[in-house]
Coordinates of C-alpha atoms in Angstrom, one line a residue:
M1 CA -19.9 76.1 -201.9
L2 CA -17.9 78.3 -199.5
T3 CA -14.1 78.6 -199.7
I4 CA -12.0 80.4 -197.1
Q5 CA -8.4 80.8 -198.3
D6 CA -5.4 82.1 -196.4
L7 CA -7.7 84.5 -194.4
G8 CA -6.0 87.1 -192.3
F9 CA -7.8 89.8 -190.3
S10 CA -7.1 91.9 -187.2
M11 CA -9.6 93.8 -185.1
A12 CA -8.3 96.9 -183.1
G13 CA -4.7 95.6 -183.5
T14 CA -5.6 92.1 -182.3
P15 CA -5.1 89.3 -184.9
L16 CA -8.2 87.0 -185.1
F17 CA -7.3 85.1 -188.3
D18 CA -3.8 84.2 -189.6
N19 CA -3.7 82.1 -192.8
A20 CA -7.0 80.5 -191.9
S21 CA -8.4 78.2 -194.6
A22 CA -11.5 75.9 -194.9
Q23 CA -13.6 74.3 -197.7
I24 CA -17.3 73.9 -196.9
P25 CA -19.1 71.8 -199.6
A26 CA -22.6 72.6 -200.8
G27 CA -25.3 71.1 -198.5
A28 CA -23.0 70.7 -195.5
H29 CA -24.3 71.6 -192.0
L30 CA -21.4 72.8 -189.9
G31 CA -21.3 74.1 -186.3
L32 CA -18.7 76.9 -185.8
V33 CA -17.2 76.5 -182.4
G34 CA -14.4 78.1 -180.4
R35 CA -13.8 80.0 -177.2
N36 CA -15.6 83.3 -176.6
G37 CA -13.7 86.2 -178.2
T38 CA -11.9 84.1 -180.8
G39 CA -13.7 85.8 -183.8
K40 CA -16.7 83.5 -184.7
T41 CA -19.1 86.4 -185.2
T42 CA -16.4 88.3 -187.0
L43 CA -16.0 85.4 -189.5
F44 CA -19.8 85.7 -190.2
R45 CA -19.4 89.4 -191.0
L46 CA -16.5 88.7 -193.3
I47 CA -18.5 86.1 -195.1
L48 CA -21.5 88.5 -195.4
G49 CA -19.1 91.2 -196.8
D50 CA -19.7 93.6 -193.8
L51 CA -15.9 93.5 -193.2
Q52 CA -13.1 93.1 -195.6
P53 CA -10.2 90.7 -194.9
D54 CA -6.6 92.1 -194.5
K55 CA -5.4 89.3 -196.7
G56 CA -6.7 86.1 -198.3
E57 CA -10.2 85.7 -199.7
I58 CA -13.7 84.3 -199.2
L59 CA -15.3 82.8 -202.3
L60 CA -18.9 82.0 -202.9
P61 CA -20.6 80.7 -206.1
P62 CA -22.0 83.4 -208.4
R63 CA -25.6 84.4 -207.4
A64 CA -25.5 82.4 -204.2
R65 CA -27.9 83.8 -201.6
T66 CA -26.7 84.3 -198.1
G67 CA -29.0 84.8 -195.1
T68 CA -28.7 85.6 -191.4
V69 CA -31.0 86.7 -188.6
A70 CA -31.5 90.5 -188.6
Q71 CA -29.8 92.2 -185.7
E72 CA -32.9 94.3 -185.1
A73 CA -36.2 92.4 -185.1
P74 CA -39.1 94.0 -187.0
A75 CA -41.6 96.1 -185.0
D76 CA -44.2 97.4 -187.3
D77 CA -47.9 97.0 -188.2
R78 CA -47.5 94.0 -190.4
S79 CA -48.7 90.7 -189.0
L80 CA -46.1 88.0 -188.2
I81 CA -47.1 85.9 -191.2
E82 CA -46.8 88.9 -193.5
T83 CA -43.4 89.7 -192.1
V84 CA -42.1 86.2 -192.7
L85 CA -43.6 86.0 -196.2
A86 CA -41.9 89.3 -197.1
A87 CA -38.5 87.7 -196.3
D88 CA -38.6 85.8 -199.6
T89 CA -37.8 88.8 -201.7
E90 CA -37.8 86.9 -205.0
R91 CA -41.3 85.6 -204.4
A92 CA -42.6 89.1 -203.4
A93 CA -41.0 90.6 -206.5
L94 CA -42.5 88.0 -208.8
L95 CA -45.9 88.3 -207.3
G96 CA -45.7 92.1 -207.7
E97 CA -44.6 91.8 -211.3
A98 CA -47.3 89.3 -212.1
E99 CA -49.9 91.9 -211.2
I100 CA -48.7 94.3 -213.9
A101 CA -47.0 92.1 -216.6
T102 CA -48.7 92.2 -220.0
D103 CA -46.2 90.3 -222.2
P104 CA -47.4 86.6 -222.5
A105 CA -43.8 85.3 -222.6
R106 CA -42.9 87.1 -219.4
I107 CA -46.1 86.1 -217.7
A108 CA -45.2 82.4 -218.5
E109 CA -41.7 82.9 -217.1
I110 CA -43.1 84.4 -213.9
Q111 CA -45.6 81.6 -213.4
T112 CA -43.0 78.9 -214.1
R113 CA -40.6 80.4 -211.6
L114 CA -43.4 80.8 -209.0
A115 CA -44.1 77.1 -209.4
D116 CA -40.4 76.2 -209.1
I117 CA -40.1 78.0 -205.7
E118 CA -43.5 76.6 -204.6
A119 CA -45.0 80.0 -204.1
H120 CA -48.5 78.4 -203.8
S121 CA -47.5 76.7 -200.5
A122 CA -45.6 79.7 -199.1
E123 CA -48.1 80.8 -196.5
A124 CA -48.5 77.2 -195.2
R125 CA -44.7 76.9 -194.9
A126 CA -44.4 80.2 -193.1
A127 CA -47.1 79.3 -190.7
T128 CA -45.4 76.0 -189.9
I129 CA -42.1 77.7 -189.1
L130 CA -43.8 80.2 -186.9
S131 CA -45.8 77.5 -185.1
G132 CA -42.6 75.5 -184.5
L133 CA -41.0 78.6 -182.9
G134 CA -43.9 79.1 -180.5
F135 CA -46.5 81.3 -182.3
D136 CA -50.1 79.9 -182.5
H137 CA -52.5 80.8 -185.2
Q138 CA -53.9 83.8 -183.3
A139 CA -50.4 85.2 -182.6
Q140 CA -49.4 84.9 -186.3
A141 CA -52.2 87.4 -187.2
R142 CA -51.0 90.0 -184.7
P143 CA -48.7 92.9 -185.7
S144 CA -45.1 92.4 -184.7
H145 CA -44.9 95.6 -182.6
E146 CA -47.1 94.0 -180.0
F147 CA -44.4 91.5 -179.1
S148 CA -41.3 91.9 -176.9
G149 CA -37.8 92.0 -178.3
G150 CA -37.1 88.3 -177.6
W151 CA -40.3 87.2 -179.4
R152 CA -39.5 89.5 -182.3
M153 CA -36.1 87.8 -182.6
R154 CA -38.0 84.6 -183.1
V155 CA -39.9 86.2 -186.0
A156 CA -36.6 87.3 -187.5
L157 CA -35.3 83.7 -187.2
A158 CA -38.5 82.4 -188.8
A159 CA -38.1 84.9 -191.7
V160 CA -34.5 83.8 -192.6
L161 CA -35.6 80.1 -192.3
F162 CA -38.5 80.8 -194.6
A163 CA -36.3 82.6 -197.1
A164 CA -34.1 79.4 -197.3
P165 CA -30.9 81.0 -198.5
D166 CA -28.2 78.9 -200.2
L167 CA -25.9 79.7 -197.3
L168 CA -27.6 80.1 -193.9
L169 CA -25.6 81.8 -191.1
L170 CA -27.0 81.5 -187.6
D171 CA -25.3 83.1 -184.6
E172 CA -26.5 81.5 -181.3
P173 CA -30.1 80.9 -182.5
T174 CA -31.2 79.1 -179.3
N175 CA -30.4 82.1 -177.1
Y176 CA -33.9 83.4 -177.5
L177 CA -35.7 80.0 -177.7
D178 CA -37.1 77.8 -175.0
L179 CA -36.4 74.1 -174.9
E180 CA -39.4 73.3 -177.0
G181 CA -38.3 75.8 -179.7
T182 CA -34.8 74.4 -179.5
V183 CA -35.9 70.9 -180.1
W184 CA -38.0 72.0 -183.1
L185 CA -35.0 74.0 -184.5
E186 CA -32.7 71.0 -184.2
T187 CA -35.1 68.9 -186.3
Y188 CA -35.6 71.7 -188.9
L189 CA -31.9 72.4 -189.4
A190 CA -31.1 68.7 -189.7
R191 CA -33.4 68.6 -192.7
Y192 CA -32.4 72.0 -194.2
P193 CA -31.7 71.3 -197.9
Y194 CA -28.9 73.9 -198.3
T195 CA -25.6 74.8 -196.7
A196 CA -25.8 76.0 -193.0
L197 CA -23.1 77.4 -190.7
V198 CA -24.2 77.7 -187.1
I199 CA -22.4 79.4 -184.2
S200 CA -23.7 77.7 -181.1
H201 CA -22.7 76.6 -177.6
D202 CA -25.7 74.2 -177.4
R203 CA -24.2 70.7 -177.3
G204 CA -27.5 69.1 -178.2
L205 CA -27.9 71.1 -181.3
L206 CA -24.3 70.6 -182.4
N207 CA -24.8 66.8 -182.0
R208 CA -28.2 66.5 -183.8
A209 CA -28.4 69.3 -186.3
V210 CA -25.0 69.4 -188.0
N211 CA -22.8 66.8 -189.7
G212 CA -19.5 68.6 -189.1
I213 CA -17.6 71.0 -186.9
L214 CA -15.6 74.0 -187.9
H215 CA -13.2 74.7 -185.0
L216 CA -11.7 78.2 -184.6
S217 CA -8.6 78.1 -182.4
E218 CA -5.3 79.8 -182.4
R219 CA -6.4 82.0 -185.4
R220 CA -6.8 78.9 -187.6
L221 CA -9.9 76.9 -188.9
T222 CA -10.0 73.1 -188.7
T223 CA -12.9 71.0 -190.0
Y224 CA -14.0 67.8 -188.3
S225 CA -16.6 65.3 -189.5
G226 CA -19.5 64.4 -187.2
G227 CA -21.2 66.1 -184.3
Y228 CA -19.7 67.9 -181.4
D229 CA -19.1 64.8 -179.3
T230 CA -17.2 63.2 -182.1
F231 CA -15.2 66.4 -182.6
D232 CA -14.5 66.6 -178.9
R233 CA -13.3 63.0 -178.7
V234 CA -11.0 63.3 -181.7
R235 CA -9.5 66.6 -180.5
R236 CA -9.2 65.2 -177.0
E237 CA -7.3 62.2 -178.2
K238 CA -4.7 64.5 -179.6
L239 CA -4.5 66.4 -176.4
L240 CA -4.2 63.1 -174.4
L241 CA -0.8 62.6 -176.1
A242 CA 0.5 65.0 -173.4
S243 CA 1.1 63.1 -170.2
A244 CA 0.0 66.2 -168.1
M245 CA -3.5 66.0 -169.6
A246 CA -3.7 62.3 -168.9
R247 CA -2.8 62.8 -165.2
K248 CA -5.3 65.6 -164.9
Q249 CA -8.1 63.5 -166.3
E250 CA -7.3 60.5 -164.1
A251 CA -7.2 62.7 -161.0
Q252 CA -10.7 64.1 -161.9
R253 CA -12.1 60.6 -162.5
A254 CA -10.6 59.4 -159.2
H255 CA -12.1 62.3 -157.3
M256 CA -15.6 61.7 -158.6
Q257 CA -15.4 57.9 -158.3
A258 CA -14.3 58.3 -154.7
F259 CA -17.4 60.4 -154.0
V260 CA -19.6 57.8 -155.7
D261 CA -17.9 54.9 -153.8
R262 CA -18.4 56.7 -150.5
F263 CA -22.0 58.0 -150.9
R264 CA -23.9 55.9 -153.5
Y265 CA -25.6 53.9 -150.8
K266 CA -26.2 56.8 -148.5
A267 CA -29.8 58.0 -149.0
S268 CA -29.1 61.8 -148.5
K269 CA -26.2 61.7 -151.0
A270 CA -27.5 59.1 -153.5
R271 CA -28.7 61.7 -156.0
Q272 CA -25.5 63.6 -156.0
A273 CA -23.6 60.3 -156.4
Q274 CA -25.9 59.5 -159.4
S275 CA -25.1 62.9 -160.9
R276 CA -21.4 62.1 -160.7
L277 CA -22.0 58.7 -162.3
K278 CA -23.6 60.5 -165.2
M279 CA -20.6 62.7 -165.5
L280 CA -18.3 59.7 -165.4
E281 CA -20.3 58.0 -168.2
R282 CA -19.7 61.2 -170.3
M283 CA -16.2 61.8 -169.1
E284 CA -14.7 61.9 -172.6
P285 CA -16.4 65.1 -173.8
I286 CA -16.3 66.7 -170.4
A287 CA -12.6 66.1 -169.9
A288 CA -11.7 67.9 -173.0
A289 CA -14.2 70.7 -172.5
V290 CA -12.8 71.9 -169.1
E291 CA -9.2 71.6 -170.0
G292 CA -7.0 74.6 -170.6
S293 CA -7.5 78.1 -169.2
V294 CA -11.2 78.1 -168.5
A295 CA -11.6 79.2 -164.9
P296 CA -13.7 76.8 -162.7
I297 CA -16.8 77.9 -160.9
R298 CA -17.4 77.2 -157.3
F299 CA -20.5 77.8 -155.2
P300 CA -20.2 78.1 -151.4
D301 CA -21.8 75.3 -149.4
P302 CA -24.8 76.2 -147.3
D303 CA -25.6 75.1 -143.8
E304 CA -27.8 72.1 -143.6
L305 CA -31.5 72.6 -142.8
A306 CA -34.1 70.1 -141.7
P307 CA -36.2 68.8 -144.6
P308 CA -38.2 69.9 -146.4
L309 CA -36.7 73.2 -147.5
M310 CA -40.1 74.2 -148.9
Q311 CA -43.5 72.7 -149.4
F312 CA -46.6 73.9 -151.3
E313 CA -50.1 72.9 -150.4
G314 CA -52.7 73.7 -153.0
A315 CA -50.9 76.9 -153.9
A316 CA -51.9 79.2 -156.7
A317 CA -49.9 82.1 -158.3
G318 CA -50.5 84.7 -160.9
Y319 CA -50.8 88.5 -161.5
D320 CA -53.4 91.1 -161.0
G321 CA -55.8 88.6 -159.5
T322 CA -55.6 86.2 -162.4
P323 CA -54.0 82.9 -161.6
V324 CA -51.4 81.5 -164.0
L325 CA -50.7 78.4 -161.9
S326 CA -53.0 76.6 -159.4
R327 CA -53.3 73.5 -157.3
I328 CA -49.5 73.2 -156.7
S329 CA -48.7 70.6 -154.1
L330 CA -45.0 69.8 -154.2
R331 CA -42.0 69.8 -151.9
I332 CA -38.3 70.6 -152.3
D333 CA -35.4 69.1 -150.3
Q334 CA -31.9 70.3 -150.0
D335 CA -30.4 67.6 -152.2
D336 CA -33.0 68.1 -155.0
R337 CA -31.9 68.9 -158.5
I338 CA -35.1 70.0 -160.4
A339 CA -35.6 71.2 -163.9
L340 CA -38.8 73.0 -165.0
L341 CA -40.0 71.9 -168.4
G342 CA -42.7 73.6 -170.5
A343 CA -43.2 76.0 -173.3
N344 CA -42.6 79.8 -172.9
G345 CA -45.8 81.4 -171.5
Q346 CA -46.9 78.4 -169.5
G347 CA -45.6 79.8 -166.2
K348 CA -42.1 78.5 -165.6
S349 CA -40.8 82.0 -164.5
T350 CA -44.0 82.4 -162.4
M351 CA -43.2 79.2 -160.6
A352 CA -39.6 80.3 -160.1
K353 CA -40.7 83.6 -158.6
L354 CA -43.2 81.8 -156.3
I355 CA -40.3 79.5 -155.0
A356 CA -38.0 82.5 -154.6
G357 CA -40.6 84.4 -152.6
R358 CA -40.8 87.2 -155.1
L359 CA -44.4 86.3 -155.7
A360 CA -46.9 85.6 -152.9
P361 CA -49.3 82.7 -153.3
M362 CA -52.9 83.8 -154.3
A363 CA -54.3 80.7 -152.6
G364 CA -53.0 77.7 -150.6
A365 CA -49.8 77.7 -148.7
R366 CA -46.0 78.1 -149.3
K367 CA -44.2 76.7 -146.3
A368 CA -40.4 77.3 -146.0
S369 CA -37.8 77.1 -143.4
G370 CA -37.3 80.4 -141.5
K371 CA -33.6 80.3 -142.1
L372 CA -33.9 79.4 -145.8
K373 CA -31.7 81.5 -148.2
I374 CA -32.4 81.5 -151.9
G375 CA -30.2 82.7 -154.7
Y376 CA -32.0 83.7 -157.9
F377 CA -30.3 84.1 -161.3
A378 CA -32.2 85.6 -164.2
Q379 CA -30.8 86.7 -167.6
H380 CA -32.5 90.0 -167.5
Q381 CA -30.5 90.9 -164.4
A382 CA -27.5 91.6 -166.7
D383 CA -29.3 94.8 -167.6
E384 CA -29.3 95.8 -163.9
L385 CA -25.5 95.7 -163.7
V386 CA -23.9 99.2 -163.5
A387 CA -22.0 99.7 -166.8
D388 CA -19.3 102.1 -165.5
E389 CA -18.5 99.9 -162.4
T390 CA -16.2 96.9 -162.2
P391 CA -17.1 93.5 -160.8
V392 CA -15.1 94.5 -157.7
D393 CA -17.4 97.5 -157.2
H394 CA -20.5 95.4 -157.5
I395 CA -19.4 92.9 -154.9
R396 CA -18.1 95.6 -152.6
R397 CA -21.6 96.9 -152.2
L398 CA -22.6 93.5 -150.7
R399 CA -19.4 93.2 -148.6
P400 CA -18.4 96.8 -147.8
Q401 CA -16.0 95.9 -144.9
M402 CA -14.2 93.2 -146.8
P403 CA -10.6 93.9 -148.0
E404 CA -10.2 94.0 -151.8
S405 CA -8.0 90.8 -151.8
K406 CA -10.9 88.8 -150.4
L407 CA -13.4 90.5 -152.8
R408 CA -11.3 89.3 -155.7
A409 CA -11.0 85.9 -154.2
L410 CA -14.9 85.7 -154.1
L411 CA -15.0 86.8 -157.8
A412 CA -12.3 84.2 -158.7
A413 CA -14.4 81.4 -157.1
G414 CA -17.1 82.3 -159.6
G415 CA -14.7 82.4 -162.5
T416 CA -14.1 86.1 -162.7
M417 CA -10.4 86.3 -162.8
A418 CA -8.0 89.2 -162.0
E419 CA -8.1 91.1 -165.4
A420 CA -11.9 91.0 -165.7
A421 CA -12.4 91.8 -162.0
G422 CA -11.0 95.3 -162.6
T423 CA -12.7 95.9 -166.0
K424 CA -15.8 98.1 -166.3
V425 CA -18.9 96.0 -166.9
R426 CA -19.6 97.8 -170.3
H427 CA -16.4 96.2 -171.6
L428 CA -17.1 92.6 -170.3
S429 CA -18.3 89.9 -172.6
G430 CA -21.7 88.3 -172.1
G431 CA -20.0 85.2 -170.6
Q432 CA -18.1 87.4 -168.1
K433 CA -21.3 89.2 -167.1
A434 CA -23.0 85.8 -166.6
R435 CA -20.1 84.6 -164.3
L436 CA -20.4 87.9 -162.3
L437 CA -24.1 87.3 -161.9
L438 CA -23.6 83.7 -160.7
T439 CA -21.1 85.0 -158.1
L440 CA -23.6 87.6 -156.9
T441 CA -26.4 85.0 -156.8
A442 CA -24.4 82.6 -154.5
I443 CA -22.5 85.1 -152.4
D444 CA -24.6 84.4 -149.2
A445 CA -24.2 80.6 -149.5
P446 CA -27.9 80.0 -150.3
H447 CA -29.6 76.8 -149.5
M448 CA -31.2 76.8 -153.0
I449 CA -30.1 78.3 -156.3
I450 CA -32.7 79.1 -159.0
L451 CA -31.1 79.5 -162.4
D452 CA -33.2 80.9 -165.2
E453 CA -31.4 80.4 -168.6
P454 CA -27.9 80.5 -167.0
T455 CA -26.0 79.3 -170.1
N456 CA -26.8 82.1 -172.5
H457 CA -23.5 83.7 -173.5
L458 CA -21.5 80.9 -171.8
D459 CA -19.2 79.0 -174.2
I460 CA -19.2 75.2 -174.0
E461 CA -16.2 75.0 -171.7
S462 CA -17.8 77.4 -169.3
R463 CA -21.1 75.4 -169.4
E464 CA -19.1 72.3 -168.4
A465 CA -17.5 74.2 -165.6
L466 CA -21.1 75.2 -164.4
V467 CA -22.1 71.5 -164.6
S468 CA -19.2 70.6 -162.3
A469 CA -20.0 73.5 -159.9
L470 CA -23.7 72.5 -159.6
N471 CA -22.9 68.8 -159.0
D472 CA -20.4 69.8 -156.2
Y473 CA -22.9 72.3 -154.7
K474 CA -24.6 70.9 -151.5
G475 CA -27.8 72.9 -151.8
A476 CA -30.9 72.5 -153.9
V477 CA -30.9 73.5 -157.6
M478 CA -33.9 74.7 -159.7
L479 CA -33.2 75.0 -163.5
I480 CA -35.1 76.7 -166.3
T481 CA -33.0 76.2 -169.4
H482 CA -33.1 75.4 -173.1
D483 CA -29.9 73.4 -172.7
A484 CA -30.9 69.8 -172.5
H485 CA -27.3 68.7 -171.9
L486 CA -27.3 70.8 -168.7
I487 CA -30.5 69.2 -167.6
E488 CA -29.3 65.7 -168.3
L489 CA -26.1 66.1 -166.3
V490 CA -27.5 68.0 -163.3
A491 CA -31.2 67.4 -162.8
D492 CA -32.6 64.2 -161.2
R493 CA -36.2 65.5 -161.0
L494 CA -38.3 67.0 -163.8
W495 CA -41.4 69.1 -163.2
L496 CA -43.7 69.9 -166.2
V497 CA -45.4 73.3 -166.3
R498 CA -48.4 73.0 -168.6
G499 CA -52.1 74.0 -168.6
G500 CA -51.9 76.0 -165.4
A501 CA -50.4 73.1 -163.4
V502 CA -47.0 72.0 -162.2
T503 CA -46.6 68.2 -162.0
P504 CA -43.7 65.8 -161.7
Y505 CA -42.7 64.4 -165.1
D506 CA -41.7 60.7 -164.8
G507 CA -39.8 60.4 -168.1
D508 CA -36.3 61.5 -169.0
M509 CA -35.2 64.1 -171.5
D510 CA -35.2 61.6 -174.4
S511 CA -38.8 60.8 -173.7
Y512 CA -39.7 64.5 -173.4
R513 CA -38.0 65.3 -176.7
A514 CA -39.9 62.5 -178.3
L515 CA -43.1 63.9 -176.8
L516 CA -42.4 67.3 -178.3
L517 CA -41.7 65.8 -181.7
G518 CA -44.8 63.6 -181.6
T519 CA -42.8 60.3 -181.5
P520 CA -44.6 57.5 -179.6
V521 CA -42.9 56.7 -176.3
R522 CA -43.3 53.3 -174.5
A523 CA -44.7 54.0 -171.0
P524 CA -42.5 52.6 -168.2
K525 CA -43.9 49.7 -166.2
P526 CA -45.7 50.9 -163.0
Q527 CA -43.8 50.4 -159.8
K528 CA -45.1 49.8 -156.4
P529 CA -44.7 52.8 -154.1
T530 CA -41.9 52.6 -151.7
P531 CA -43.2 52.7 -148.1
Q532 CA -42.0 55.7 -146.2
P533 CA -39.9 54.8 -143.1
K534 CA -40.8 56.2 -139.8
R535 CA -38.8 59.3 -138.9
A536 CA -36.3 58.9 -136.0
D537 CA -36.4 61.2 -133.1
K538 CA -34.2 64.3 -133.0
A539 CA -31.6 62.9 -130.6
T540 CA -31.0 59.8 -132.7
I541 CA -30.7 61.9 -135.8
A542 CA -28.2 64.3 -134.1
N543 CA -26.1 61.3 -133.0
L544 CA -26.1 59.8 -136.5
R545 CA -25.1 63.1 -138.0
A546 CA -22.2 63.4 -135.6
E547 CA -21.1 59.8 -136.5
V548 CA -21.3 60.6 -140.2
R549 CA -19.2 63.7 -139.8
S550 CA -16.6 61.6 -138.0
C551 CA -16.6 58.9 -140.7
E552 CA -16.3 61.5 -143.4
A553 CA -13.4 63.2 -141.7
R554 CA -11.6 59.9 -141.4
L555 CA -12.2 59.1 -145.1
D556 CA -11.0 62.5 -146.2
K557 CA -7.8 62.0 -144.3
I558 CA -7.3 58.5 -145.8
L559 CA -8.0 59.8 -149.3
G560 CA -5.5 62.6 -148.7
W561 CA -2.8 60.0 -147.8
L562 CA -3.8 57.9 -150.9
Q563 CA -3.5 60.9 -153.2
E564 CA -0.1 61.9 -151.8
I565 CA 1.2 58.3 -152.2
D566 CA -0.1 58.1 -155.8
E567 CA 1.5 61.4 -156.7
R568 CA 4.9 60.2 -155.5
L569 CA 4.5 56.8 -157.3
A570 CA 3.6 58.7 -160.5
D571 CA 7.2 60.1 -160.5
P572 CA 9.3 57.9 -162.8
D573 CA 12.5 59.0 -161.2
I574 CA 11.7 57.1 -158.0
Y575 CA 11.9 53.7 -159.7
R576 CA 15.3 54.5 -161.1
D577 CA 16.9 56.3 -158.2
D578 CA 15.3 54.6 -155.1
A579 CA 13.7 51.3 -155.9
D580 CA 13.5 50.4 -152.2
R581 CA 11.5 53.6 -151.5
A582 CA 9.1 52.7 -154.4
A583 CA 8.5 49.2 -153.0
S584 CA 7.9 50.7 -149.5
L585 CA 5.4 53.2 -151.0
N586 CA 3.6 50.4 -152.8
R587 CA 3.3 48.5 -149.5
K588 CA 2.1 51.6 -147.7
R589 CA -0.5 52.1 -150.5
A590 CA -1.9 48.6 -149.9
E591 CA -2.2 49.4 -146.2
V592 CA -4.0 52.7 -146.9
M593 CA -6.4 50.9 -149.4
A594 CA -7.3 48.4 -146.7
A595 CA -7.9 51.2 -144.2
K596 CA -10.1 53.0 -146.8
S597 CA -12.2 49.8 -147.3
K598 CA -12.6 49.4 -143.5
A599 CA -13.5 53.0 -143.0
E600 CA -16.1 52.9 -145.8

């Protein structure tokens, strides 16, 4: 279907492709992956003919139709259903010709072709696609100019899906979808009857909607069979041939396992330990994703506050006197990891603003600690960055007395490294802007971070770095995201926003996905409520906390010894040059392990 042969192309003097080749058979569904800035979108433009290669060629079958989402969504007086129907230009042309044709033979040809392309069911198919992307029957009849840019991009996506081109090219289609729309799109693409090539950093979509991965790396293209996890495993196996990668992976596993071993039976840390257990279970894809030059992300740890951080009692929230949410009675503790589920327009952002204190309750109560600090990240904040200033300039406004070296250190903790720190915002990529916003969000060491679609513009490796940062963070986390993979690895509580209410959701992401797709889900067996223990007095709690800090300090020191010994034992020269020293170190390691067990 699509042949890329010895492709070479440079942009502004920077080579993006060098003898890149790939064969994509008809009917294949491939995910195009690679680090930000490697040229994935440029490859789409080359395929569409918007750019011409410096050398090599891209071959498509004669008369093959290609389609992609329009860069500018329609904003006119046509209804949404009319906009989508107009995307099938052949159908529109045939219907127009049928109105004026007089030759019986031509009329027969037109009617036969209309039957072949199922023109009679076109309106129903268009309505189904719009419904799957979040437009109800009333919305489909409204003119497109009444919708915001994000919703119009959904219309543009619906239009290209309805047109059903022979080669469908989608560039980050989930960036303007909610979780519900993303789940629908995964299912739709998996059944798409023609060839599809999708640029995406959404791990769930790349596992469920495609049957192969086209990897762009080092200016070459490599095809892998299977979804993203399969690709990641196969590629990681190649990388593991290097002993340095093996040592790095083992050190990461040991670090997380040590945390689990220490805290899995400690009530206040059990949820964070469970998050690390999830990461350990999925270690194979994560290990490969964070390797290489991707900068880690670190959030400063907040002071500990007495629980709860926040509590709602019969609260209501809305705008202009009209409630969007009501009867909210929930609490948030400092070790909570909560994800808000629900379709766009149900009130997830309203709930986030209520928690952040940006929206006062219309009724009921919002009780929060007087010392509570909240960091709020929202995608629209990227528009508030000053285009002609650098990241250093932005952070200097918050820390005017701090020397530049420390300002750059704060930026580096958020993954904005030296080169980007001195670059004007207008020249930063979407991922670099997102990292800057994350740094600004957490600069005051908040006790809670609210993240509204934090993964837009982040590549897969940066998303995994964000997962690690959130699981290491010692404050509360509130997530609103279409990235189910992020929810699965970070969140341990789910709240469903639907019908004007916010209620705990007892299932997991698999059961929620099944709920959205209409698949029956077996209800879990009811469990007896756990009796709440009586709270100890403040003096007892203070003594216990002091004892815990002492124990943790002792364990940290022991783990430091253990790591030092293991690093020395990992050196093969010691066994050849100083066997007695190696034996002594092994005996010392056994003693330290015994001390570790006793301390735990």
